[in-house]
Short mmCIF file of C-alpha atoms in Angstrom, two decimals:
data_model
loop_
_atom_site.label_atom_id
_atom_site.label_comp_id
_atom_site.label_asym_id
_atom_site.label_seq_id
_atom_site.Cartn_x
_atom_site.Cartn_y
_atom_site.Cartn_z
CA MET R 1 15.58 113.90 143.56
CA LYS R 2 19.06 113.67 141.94
CA LEU R 3 20.26 110.16 141.17
CA PRO R 4 23.91 109.14 141.52
CA LEU R 5 25.73 109.09 138.20
CA HIS R 6 26.35 105.35 138.55
CA CYS R 7 22.64 104.59 139.10
CA SER R 8 21.29 102.61 136.19
CA ALA R 9 17.94 102.98 134.45
CA LEU R 10 16.72 100.04 136.53
CA CYS R 11 17.66 101.90 139.72
CA ALA R 12 15.67 104.93 138.56
CA LEU R 13 12.69 102.72 137.77
CA VAL R 14 12.72 101.15 141.24
CA ILE R 15 12.87 104.55 142.94
CA ALA R 16 10.02 105.86 140.79
CA ALA R 17 7.88 102.82 141.61
CA SER R 18 8.49 103.11 145.35
CA THR R 19 7.61 106.80 145.25
CA ALA R 20 4.35 106.07 143.44
CA MET R 21 3.35 103.56 146.09
CA ALA R 22 4.06 105.91 148.99
CA GLY R 23 1.27 107.68 150.82
CA THR R 24 0.78 109.87 153.85
CA VAL R 25 -0.74 108.08 156.83
CA GLU R 26 -3.83 109.92 158.06
CA GLN R 27 -5.24 109.44 161.54
CA ALA R 28 -8.75 108.09 161.21
CA THR R 29 -11.81 107.15 163.19
CA VAL R 30 -12.24 103.42 162.55
CA ILE R 31 -15.74 102.15 163.33
CA ALA R 32 -15.93 98.35 163.71
CA GLU R 33 -19.04 96.23 163.30
CA PRO R 34 -18.97 92.47 164.04
CA GLN R 35 -20.17 90.13 161.30
CA MET R 36 -21.55 86.63 161.81
CA GLN R 37 -22.68 83.98 159.35
CA ILE R 38 -24.94 81.30 160.85
CA LYS R 39 -26.57 78.30 159.18
CA ASP R 40 -28.85 75.84 160.95
CA GLY R 41 -27.75 77.30 164.27
CA ALA R 42 -24.04 76.69 163.61
CA ILE R 43 -21.44 79.41 163.15
CA GLN R 44 -20.20 79.49 159.55
CA GLY R 45 -18.08 82.62 159.66
CA CYS R 46 -16.92 85.54 161.80
CA GLY R 47 -15.39 88.89 161.03
CA TYR R 48 -15.49 92.66 161.28
CA ARG R 49 -16.50 95.42 158.92
CA LEU R 50 -14.39 98.56 159.31
CA LYS R 51 -15.42 102.03 158.16
CA SER R 52 -12.47 104.41 158.34
CA ILE R 53 -13.05 108.17 158.26
CA PRO R 54 -10.28 110.82 158.38
CA GLN R 55 -10.31 112.72 161.66
CA SER R 56 -9.55 116.04 160.00
CA LEU R 57 -12.30 117.25 157.67
CA ALA R 58 -11.58 120.98 157.91
CA GLY R 59 -12.01 122.79 154.60
CA LEU R 60 -12.95 119.64 152.68
CA THR R 61 -15.86 119.56 150.22
CA SER R 62 -15.72 115.76 150.06
CA VAL R 63 -14.09 112.90 151.93
CA ILE R 64 -13.09 109.34 151.04
CA ILE R 65 -14.32 106.73 153.50
CA LEU R 66 -12.53 103.36 153.38
CA ASP R 67 -14.94 100.44 153.71
CA THR R 68 -13.16 97.17 154.43
CA SER R 69 -13.89 93.86 156.09
CA PHE R 70 -12.22 90.59 157.03
CA ASN R 71 -13.82 87.22 157.77
CA ILE R 72 -12.78 83.67 158.60
CA TYR R 73 -15.09 80.83 157.53
CA ALA R 74 -15.64 77.30 158.85
CA GLU R 75 -14.28 75.84 155.60
CA GLY R 76 -10.84 77.15 156.59
CA VAL R 77 -10.97 80.16 154.27
CA ALA R 78 -10.18 83.78 155.16
CA LEU R 79 -11.48 86.58 152.92
CA LEU R 80 -10.94 90.33 152.82
CA LYS R 81 -13.05 92.92 151.02
CA GLY R 82 -12.21 96.54 150.35
CA GLY R 83 -13.77 99.60 148.83
CA ALA R 84 -13.85 103.38 148.92
CA VAL R 85 -16.82 105.72 149.10
CA ARG R 86 -16.62 109.43 148.32
CA VAL R 87 -19.03 111.45 150.46
CA ALA R 88 -19.79 115.12 149.78
CA VAL R 89 -19.49 117.45 152.76
CA LYS R 90 -21.85 120.39 152.94
CA ALA R 91 -22.06 122.77 155.90
CA GLY R 92 -20.16 120.23 157.98
CA ALA R 93 -22.70 117.47 157.30
CA PRO R 94 -22.34 114.41 155.02
CA GLY R 95 -24.15 114.57 151.70
CA LYS R 96 -24.34 112.36 148.61
CA ALA R 97 -22.25 109.18 148.64
CA GLU R 98 -20.63 107.59 145.59
CA ASN R 99 -18.69 104.32 145.32
CA ARG R 100 -15.25 104.70 143.74
CA GLN R 101 -13.56 101.96 141.74
CA ILE R 102 -10.43 100.82 143.56
CA ALA R 103 -7.30 99.24 142.10
CA SER R 104 -6.01 97.56 145.28
CA PHE R 105 -6.29 97.51 149.07
CA TRP R 106 -4.55 96.09 152.14
CA MET R 107 -4.84 95.99 155.91
CA LYS R 108 -2.24 95.46 158.62
CA ALA R 109 -2.06 95.08 162.36
CA GLN R 110 0.64 96.94 164.26
CA GLY R 111 4.03 95.30 163.71
CA GLU R 112 2.68 92.92 161.05
CA LYS R 113 3.02 92.79 157.27
CA PRO R 114 0.23 94.15 155.05
CA THR R 115 -2.26 91.59 153.79
CA LYS R 116 -1.95 90.44 150.20
CA ALA R 117 -3.99 88.24 147.93
CA LEU R 118 -3.21 84.52 147.98
CA ASN R 119 -1.68 83.55 144.64
CA GLY R 120 -2.22 87.15 143.55
CA LYS R 121 -5.87 86.42 142.81
CA VAL R 122 -8.21 89.41 143.26
CA ILE R 123 -11.83 89.46 142.10
CA PRO R 124 -14.58 92.10 142.01
CA GLY R 125 -16.77 92.24 145.13
CA GLU R 126 -20.55 92.23 145.05
CA ASN R 127 -20.59 96.00 145.63
CA GLN R 128 -19.70 98.24 142.71
CA GLY R 129 -16.04 99.26 142.77
CA TYR R 130 -15.07 96.84 145.58
CA LEU R 131 -12.43 94.09 145.46
CA LEU R 132 -12.22 90.72 147.23
CA TYR R 133 -9.35 88.34 147.90
CA GLY R 134 -8.29 85.46 150.11
CA GLU R 135 -5.51 85.52 152.72
CA SER R 136 -4.04 83.05 155.19
CA ILE R 137 -6.03 82.47 158.38
CA ALA R 138 -2.90 83.36 160.38
CA ALA R 139 -2.68 86.81 158.76
CA VAL R 140 -6.38 87.57 159.30
CA ALA R 141 -6.19 86.31 162.89
CA LYS R 142 -3.73 89.17 163.53
CA LEU R 143 -6.44 91.63 162.47
CA PHE R 144 -8.87 90.00 164.92
CA ASP R 145 -6.24 90.38 167.66
CA SER R 146 -5.80 94.06 166.82
CA VAL R 147 -9.53 94.74 167.20
CA ALA R 148 -9.69 92.76 170.44
CA ASP R 149 -6.56 94.34 171.96
CA GLY R 150 -7.35 97.90 170.93
CA THR R 151 -4.10 98.34 168.98
CA PRO R 152 -3.98 100.45 165.81
CA LEU R 153 -4.98 99.10 162.42
CA THR R 154 -3.59 100.58 159.23
CA ILE R 155 -5.63 100.37 156.03
CA GLY R 156 -4.55 101.34 152.52
CA VAL R 157 -6.73 101.68 149.44
CA ARG R 158 -5.63 102.73 145.96
CA VAL R 159 -8.48 104.48 144.19
CA LYS R 160 -8.33 103.78 140.46
CA GLY R 161 -6.68 106.66 138.64
CA GLU R 162 -4.79 107.92 141.70
CA GLY R 163 -1.01 107.53 141.95
CA ILE R 164 -0.72 106.74 145.67
CA ASP R 165 -2.57 104.77 148.33
CA ARG R 166 -4.91 106.48 150.74
CA ILE R 167 -3.63 105.21 154.09
CA TYR R 168 -5.70 105.55 157.26
CA SER R 169 -4.69 104.44 160.74
CA GLY R 170 -6.63 104.19 163.98
CA VAL R 171 -7.89 101.98 166.79
CA ALA R 172 -11.11 100.13 166.00
CA GLN R 173 -14.01 101.58 167.94
CA LEU R 174 -16.78 99.25 169.07
CA SER R 175 -18.94 98.70 172.12
CA ASP R 176 -18.04 96.15 174.78
CA ARG R 177 -21.10 94.18 173.68
CA ASP R 178 -19.89 94.03 170.06
CA ARG R 179 -16.35 93.21 171.18
CA ASN R 180 -17.62 90.29 173.28
CA GLN R 181 -19.90 89.15 170.45
CA GLY R 182 -16.99 89.09 168.02
CA ALA R 183 -14.74 87.21 170.44
CA GLU R 184 -17.46 84.65 171.24
CA CYS R 185 -18.18 84.11 167.55
CA LEU R 186 -14.50 83.46 166.79
CA SER R 187 -14.16 81.11 169.78
CA ASP R 188 -17.18 79.07 168.66
CA LEU R 189 -15.88 79.01 165.08
CA VAL R 190 -12.46 77.70 166.15
CA LYS R 191 -14.10 74.94 168.23
CA GLN R 192 -16.24 73.95 165.25
CA MET R 193 -13.23 73.89 162.90
CA GLU R 194 -11.26 71.75 165.38
CA ALA R 195 -14.20 69.36 165.70
CA ASP R 196 -14.43 69.05 161.91
CA LEU R 197 -10.75 68.05 161.80
CA GLU R 198 -11.19 65.22 164.31
CA PRO R 199 -11.21 61.78 162.68
CA LYS R 200 -14.68 60.35 162.36
CA PRO R 201 -15.28 56.83 163.79
CA SER R 202 -15.34 54.21 161.06
CA ARG R 203 -18.52 52.29 160.44
CA GLN R 204 -18.32 48.55 160.97
#
């Protein structure tokens, strides 16, 4: 790429940075699994775990599977977790799996902005190589809507040592039973959060 003669060093730096962040969007099979946290019979959290697998595996000896999840909790907190797993492919069948250390990750519903860590705070997840961060409930609610509506989700993960994000896009696949379970969990959680916000009667 030739830069205009009047382009400063700063201009060149910005272009280089934007190029490094770019990535080709791959169509993927996104498998969704509802998650529920229950304590003493009360819903404490709801979410989905998403495993995203490239649709085209032709000629590959290994494939990177993106393993991400998003949850909203009764305390009014929304958390996202992301990771990447390299799986060997032998004779068309999956083989040995290995967690890869990631540098960053994001998720986005169609027409929405990518998620980003609140206050820029990202911490290691409980699984080796994974990362965890908080987001606004409003942003994560858009991801719930995408799963419920059957609209595409786009997920990006930067594997440590790689110069670009691996970006997968697809509609979350789940059974009607799991879809209903996820929707019911979220509905119950919202009711519980609203009840917790109601003023408690004062004791005389």
